[in-house]
Every structure is written in structure tokens, then in C-alpha cells.
XYZ file of C-alpha atoms in Angstrom:
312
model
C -111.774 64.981 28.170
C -115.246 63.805 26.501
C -117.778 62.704 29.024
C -119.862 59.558 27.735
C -122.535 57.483 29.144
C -121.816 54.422 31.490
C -121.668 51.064 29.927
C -125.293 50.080 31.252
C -126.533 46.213 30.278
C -129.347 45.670 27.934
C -132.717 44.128 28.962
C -132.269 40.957 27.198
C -129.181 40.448 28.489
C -129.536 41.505 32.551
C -129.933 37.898 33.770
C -126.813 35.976 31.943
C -124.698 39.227 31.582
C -122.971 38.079 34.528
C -122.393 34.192 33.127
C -122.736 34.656 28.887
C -121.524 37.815 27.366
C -123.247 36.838 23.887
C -122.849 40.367 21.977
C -125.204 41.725 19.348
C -123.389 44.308 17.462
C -124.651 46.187 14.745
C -122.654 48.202 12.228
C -124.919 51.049 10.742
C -123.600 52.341 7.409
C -126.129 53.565 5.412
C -128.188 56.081 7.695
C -130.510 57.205 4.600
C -132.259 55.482 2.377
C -131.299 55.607 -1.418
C -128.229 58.662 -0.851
C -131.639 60.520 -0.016
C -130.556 63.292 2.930
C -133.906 63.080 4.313
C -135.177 59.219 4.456
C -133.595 58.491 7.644
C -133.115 54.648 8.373
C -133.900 54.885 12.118
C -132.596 52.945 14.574
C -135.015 53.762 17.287
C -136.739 50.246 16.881
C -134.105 48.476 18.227
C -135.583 49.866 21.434
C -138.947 50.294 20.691
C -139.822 46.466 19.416
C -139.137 44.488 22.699
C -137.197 42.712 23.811
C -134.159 44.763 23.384
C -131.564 42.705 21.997
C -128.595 44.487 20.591
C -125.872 45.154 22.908
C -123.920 47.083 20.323
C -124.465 49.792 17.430
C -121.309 50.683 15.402
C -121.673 53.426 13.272
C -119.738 53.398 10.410
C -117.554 54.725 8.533
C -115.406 57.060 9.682
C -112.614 58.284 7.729
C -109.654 60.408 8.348
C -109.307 63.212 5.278
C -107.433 66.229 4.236
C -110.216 68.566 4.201
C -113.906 69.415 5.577
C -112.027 69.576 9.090
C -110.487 66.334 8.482
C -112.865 64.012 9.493
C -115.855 62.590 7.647
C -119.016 59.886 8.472
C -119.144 58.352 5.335
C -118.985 61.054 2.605
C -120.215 63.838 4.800
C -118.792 65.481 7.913
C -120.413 64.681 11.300
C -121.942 67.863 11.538
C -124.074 67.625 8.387
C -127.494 67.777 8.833
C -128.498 64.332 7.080
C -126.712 63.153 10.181
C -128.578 65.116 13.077
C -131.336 61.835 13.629
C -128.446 59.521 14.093
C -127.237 61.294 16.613
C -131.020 61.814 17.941
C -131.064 58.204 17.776
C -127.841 56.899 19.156
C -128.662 59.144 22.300
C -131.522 57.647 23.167
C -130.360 53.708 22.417
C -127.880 54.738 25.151
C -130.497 55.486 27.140
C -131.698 51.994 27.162
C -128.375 50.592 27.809
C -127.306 50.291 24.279
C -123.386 51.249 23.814
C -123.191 53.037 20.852
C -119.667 52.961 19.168
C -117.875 54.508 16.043
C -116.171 52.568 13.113
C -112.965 53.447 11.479
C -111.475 53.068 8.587
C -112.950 49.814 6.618
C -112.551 49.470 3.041
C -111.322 53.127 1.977
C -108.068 53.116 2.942
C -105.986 55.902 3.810
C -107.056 56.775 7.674
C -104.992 54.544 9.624
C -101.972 55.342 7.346
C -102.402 58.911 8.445
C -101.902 57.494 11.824
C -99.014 55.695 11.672
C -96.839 58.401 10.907
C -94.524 60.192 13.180
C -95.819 61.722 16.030
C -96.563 65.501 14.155
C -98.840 63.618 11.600
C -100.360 61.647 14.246
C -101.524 64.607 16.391
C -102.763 66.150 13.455
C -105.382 63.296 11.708
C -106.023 61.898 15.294
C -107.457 65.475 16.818
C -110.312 65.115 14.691
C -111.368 61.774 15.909
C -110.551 63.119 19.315
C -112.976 65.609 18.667
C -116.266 63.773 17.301
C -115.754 61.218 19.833
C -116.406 63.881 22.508
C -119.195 65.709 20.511
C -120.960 62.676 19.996
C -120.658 60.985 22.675
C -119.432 57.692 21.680
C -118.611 55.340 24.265
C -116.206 53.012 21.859
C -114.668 52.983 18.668
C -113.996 49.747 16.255
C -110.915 49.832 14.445
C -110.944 48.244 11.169
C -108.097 48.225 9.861
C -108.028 46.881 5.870
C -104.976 48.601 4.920
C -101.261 47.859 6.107
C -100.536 49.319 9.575
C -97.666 48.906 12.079
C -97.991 47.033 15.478
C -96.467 49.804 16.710
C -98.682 52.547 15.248
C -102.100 50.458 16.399
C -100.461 50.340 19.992
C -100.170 54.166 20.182
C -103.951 54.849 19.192
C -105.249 52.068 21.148
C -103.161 53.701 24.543
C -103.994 57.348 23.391
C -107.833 56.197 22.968
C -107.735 54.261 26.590
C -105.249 57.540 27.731
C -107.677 60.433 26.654
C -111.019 58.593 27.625
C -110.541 56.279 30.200
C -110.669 52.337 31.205
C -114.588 52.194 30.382
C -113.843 53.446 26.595
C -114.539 50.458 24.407
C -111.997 49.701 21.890
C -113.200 46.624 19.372
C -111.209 45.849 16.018
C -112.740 44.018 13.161
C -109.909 41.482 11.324
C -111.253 39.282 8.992
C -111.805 36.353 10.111
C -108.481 34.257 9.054
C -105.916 36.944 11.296
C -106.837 35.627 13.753
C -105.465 31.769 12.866
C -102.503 30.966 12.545
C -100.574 32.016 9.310
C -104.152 32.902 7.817
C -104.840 35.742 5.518
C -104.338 39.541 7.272
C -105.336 42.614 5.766
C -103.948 44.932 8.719
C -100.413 44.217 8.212
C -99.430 44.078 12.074
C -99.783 40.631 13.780
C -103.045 40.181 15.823
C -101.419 37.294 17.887
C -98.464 39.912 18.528
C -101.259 42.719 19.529
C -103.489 40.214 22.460
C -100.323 39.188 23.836
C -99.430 43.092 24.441
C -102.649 44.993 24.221
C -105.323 42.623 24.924
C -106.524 44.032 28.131
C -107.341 47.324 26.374
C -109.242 45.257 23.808
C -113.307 44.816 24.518
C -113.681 42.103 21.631
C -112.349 41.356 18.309
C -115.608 41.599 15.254
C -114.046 39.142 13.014
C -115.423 39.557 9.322
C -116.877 35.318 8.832
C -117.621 36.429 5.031
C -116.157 37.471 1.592
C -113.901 34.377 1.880
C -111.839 35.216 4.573
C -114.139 33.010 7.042
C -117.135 30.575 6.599
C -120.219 31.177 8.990
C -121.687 27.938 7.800
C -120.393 25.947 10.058
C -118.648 26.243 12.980
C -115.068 24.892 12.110
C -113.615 28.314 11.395
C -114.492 30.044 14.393
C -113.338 27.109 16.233
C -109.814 27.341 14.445
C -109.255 30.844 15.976
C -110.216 29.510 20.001
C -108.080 26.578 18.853
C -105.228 29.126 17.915
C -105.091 30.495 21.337
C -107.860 33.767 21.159
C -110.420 33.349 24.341
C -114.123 32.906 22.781
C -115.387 35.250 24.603
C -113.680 37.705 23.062
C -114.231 36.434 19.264
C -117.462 37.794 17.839
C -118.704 36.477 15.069
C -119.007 38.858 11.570
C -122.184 37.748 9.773
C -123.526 38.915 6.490
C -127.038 40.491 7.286
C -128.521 40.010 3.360
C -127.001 38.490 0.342
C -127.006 42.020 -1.053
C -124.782 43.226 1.409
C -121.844 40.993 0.170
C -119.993 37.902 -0.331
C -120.684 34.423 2.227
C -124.446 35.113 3.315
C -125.631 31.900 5.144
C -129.440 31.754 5.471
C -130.488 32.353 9.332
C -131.779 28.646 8.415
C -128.757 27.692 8.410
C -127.102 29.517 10.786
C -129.182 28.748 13.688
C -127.552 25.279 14.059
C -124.087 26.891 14.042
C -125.252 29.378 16.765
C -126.605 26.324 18.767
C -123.337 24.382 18.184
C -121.034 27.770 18.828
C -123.393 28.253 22.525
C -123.531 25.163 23.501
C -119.198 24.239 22.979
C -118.111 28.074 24.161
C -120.882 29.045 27.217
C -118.796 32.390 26.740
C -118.998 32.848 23.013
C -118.878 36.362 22.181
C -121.589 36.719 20.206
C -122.679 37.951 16.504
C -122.376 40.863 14.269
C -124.223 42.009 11.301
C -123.083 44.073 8.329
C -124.879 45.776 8.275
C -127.918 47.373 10.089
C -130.728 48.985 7.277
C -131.734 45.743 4.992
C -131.177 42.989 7.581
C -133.023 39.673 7.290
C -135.079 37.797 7.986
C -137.476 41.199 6.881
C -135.573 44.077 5.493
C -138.509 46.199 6.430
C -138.061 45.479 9.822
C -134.304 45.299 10.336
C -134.152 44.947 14.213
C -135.868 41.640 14.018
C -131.969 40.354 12.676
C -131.180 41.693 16.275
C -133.868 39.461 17.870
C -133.735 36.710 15.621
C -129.672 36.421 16.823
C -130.207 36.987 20.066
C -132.593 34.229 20.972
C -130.524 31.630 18.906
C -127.357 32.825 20.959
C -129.161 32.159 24.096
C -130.295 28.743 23.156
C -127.885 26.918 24.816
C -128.011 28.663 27.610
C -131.811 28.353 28.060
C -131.729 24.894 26.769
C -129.512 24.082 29.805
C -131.375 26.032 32.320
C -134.621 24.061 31.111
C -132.657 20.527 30.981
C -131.032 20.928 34.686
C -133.053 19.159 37.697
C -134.047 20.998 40.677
């Protein structure tokens, strides 16, 4: 069994932790700059530029193959050398109470219909996951699923993750935004309504994707649809679009702060925010960690605001 770091709580967040579980997650995709397998895209300011606001770093994307030991980050396995600063990096932003996650799957299909199969096919594409959990240390793993999977087949990884590495293993999935409403648009194939009612204790948080259509982060209706529907808020996190460049449904942090302040101030245990993804974030993408800040202080508005407002 893979030892990992305990679950520690961030600086920013050690006095409402307790209260107001607003996440910060981060998906990091692109670890280099320009393909380039030396311009590392570091992630050691998220610690370095206080305070430290993200709670989360996903890094992303793992994919389950036929070859190269049947795992790869990206287009490279783990083990590559363009790779050895991220894992520099993601040890020490545990360190300082960061959890530091994988992602799996996302838009390449083909890994989570490797692991829906029966149970010989199964034990085959999920002992390299097993694996580079353990070597790397990662204390969670975000399943998105954008290919059709069985409820079934999402049940046995989520009980083999929770089996193999314990209760404080983090399991996260990342729907877009409309599975989790009512008769809205899916791209997992399984029933996310069916999967809370049976697994939801094993599930930290869902990252649903607000953008490309398939959720609007300009206001607050949609997200408000899904608590309506039935899913607790704090375990919705909201998927935001961290530069126009980066896809489809970008909303201006201008405009997004009044959602945030809306979002706080309606649901004191909103989940929280996450950006996709980590190297060109806004509002300066030559400083990406400010995103981290900038989100951080909006989702503790309300909070603050109603600290400052109450007599005593």
C-alpha cells in the first residue's frame, strides 16, 4: 500500500476550515512551456507568494495506454525526465498543506473504457495507476470521465481506490456542469444522481466543468439548479475557465466576482472554485497563482463581510 501525506489545511484557510470549506483547485496540464522539455511552468509560487490560497493541485492528464508501461502524464510516461520538477514541486506544496491530486482521463478517451471491462482487463489497466499513485505520492485522484462508462464500473474503481489507499484518499470527479441537474446533458454515461445516492460518502467533491456550454459561470442560476436538484453545495465546486485561450465560456474575474459574492453569501458552505487550468491564468498570465488569490479572497467575501457586519 502507497504511503501519502496527511490531508493538512492551508494557511488561508486554517480559521474557516472548520465553518466554510471554499476549495481552490487547480488542474495543471501543461507543465512546460511551448512542448519545450526544459521550460518548466513551476508551481512553487503558489507557496512562495503569500497568502497561500489553493487548497488543491490536480495534475492532469493521466491516461491509461497499451504501451510505455501502460500509463502516461500527458504524452509522456511519469518517469520522464521533463516531469522530475513536478514532482519536485508537488512534494513540497504538500509540505505546506497543499493536497496534491492526479486527473484521469478528460478529453482522450479510451482510459476509463479499459476499466470497465471484466475483472482480467480491469486488473491489468488499473495496476498502472495503482502504481504511480504510490510512486508519486498522490493523496487523490479526479476522475473525469468524458467518455461512456457504467455505474457499475465507476463503483468498482472508486471502492478499489478507497480499498487499496484508505478513507483519507481523496476521490473528486469532474461532470460537466449539466449531470448534475436533472435530465441535463452527461458525458459519463452512468447517472451521477444514481452514483451520490450509493457512493457519495467516498466522494470528496464533484469539479463540475461551468464552461464550453455545458454550464454558465456568469451568473449564479446554474449552479443553483444543481443544489436545487438535490447535490449538497458543499460538495459542488465550481469549474471556471482560467483565460479565454483556454476554452469556451470565460467570464471576466469582473464579472465573476459578483457571482462569487452571490454563490458565498446564499451557500455559507459553497464548495469553492476551479480553474482550467493552472500555467496562463488571469488576471496576469505571468503570474498564474495570483488566479489562486484573486478566487480565494472573493470566496471568502461573504464570510468576512459577515464577520465585519455582526455586533459584538
Amino acid at each position: 500500500m502507497a504511503r501519502f501525506m496527511p490531508l493538512l489545511v492551508p494557511t488561508v484557510c486554517a480559521a474557516t476550515a472548520a465553518v466554510n470549506d471554499h476549495r481552490v483547485v487547480i488542474y495543471y496540464q501543461t507543465t512546460n512551456y511551448n512542448n519545450s522539455a526544459t521550460e518548466h511552468v513551476s508551481l512553487l509560487p503558489l507557496i512562495n507568494n503569500a497568502p497561500v490560497s489553493v487548497t488543491h493541485v490536480l495534475i492532469a492528464a493521466i491516461h491509461l495506454i497499451d504501451d510505455d508501461g501502460g500509463i502516461h502524464l500527458n504524452d509522456y510516461p511519469p518517469d520522464n525526465s521533463r516531469f522530475d520538477q513536478v514532482w519536485s514541486d508537488a512534494a513540497q506544496l504538500q509540505a505546506k498543506g497543499v493536497t496534491v491530486m492526479g486527473m484521469l482521463g478528460g478529453a482522450a478517451a479510451g482510459s476509463f473504457q479499459r476499466l470497465d471491462g471484466d475483472d482480467t482487463s480491469f486488473e491489468k489497466y488499473y495496476g498502472p495507476l495503482h502504481d504511480m499513485i504510490g510512486t508519486y505520492n498522490l493523496q487523490g485522484l479526479d476522475l473525469d470521465v468524458e467518455e461512456s462508462m457504467s455505474l457499475n464500473g465507476i463503483i468498482r474503481l472508486i471502492d478499489r481506490l478507497k480499498k487499496d489507499f484508505g478513507d483519507g484518499f481523496v476521490i473528486s470527479l469532474a461532470p460537466v456542469a449539466s449531470a448534475l441537474t436533472e435530465g441535463g446533458g452527461n458525458l459519463s454515461g452512468f447517472s451521477y444522481f444514481d452514483l451520490e445516492q450509493q457512493r457519495g460518502s467516498s466522494i470528496a467533491f464533484y469539479n463540475g466543468q461551468f464552461y464550453y456550454g455545458w454550464g454558465d459561470a456568469s451568473s449564479a442560476s446554474d449552479y443553483e439548479s444543481i443544489i436545487d436538484d438535490g447535490f449538497a453545495a458543499n460538495k459542488v465546486v465550481m469549474g471556471l475557465v482560467t483565460n479565454p485561450a483556454n476554452g469556451g465560456g470565460y467570464v471576466a474575474l469582473d464579472n465573476e466576482a459578483p457571482v462569487l459574492q452571490e454563490l458565498t453569501s446564499e451557500n455559507p458552505s459553497f464548495g469553492g472554485v476551479a480553474g482550467w487550468e493552472y500555467f496562463n491564468s488571469l488576471p496576469d498570465s505571468n503570474s498564474p497563482w495570483e488566479w489562486a488569490q484573486w478566487m480565494a479572497q472573493h470566496c471568502f467575501w461573504a464570510l468576512d463581510h459577515m464577520h465585519k457586519s455582526k455586533p459584538y
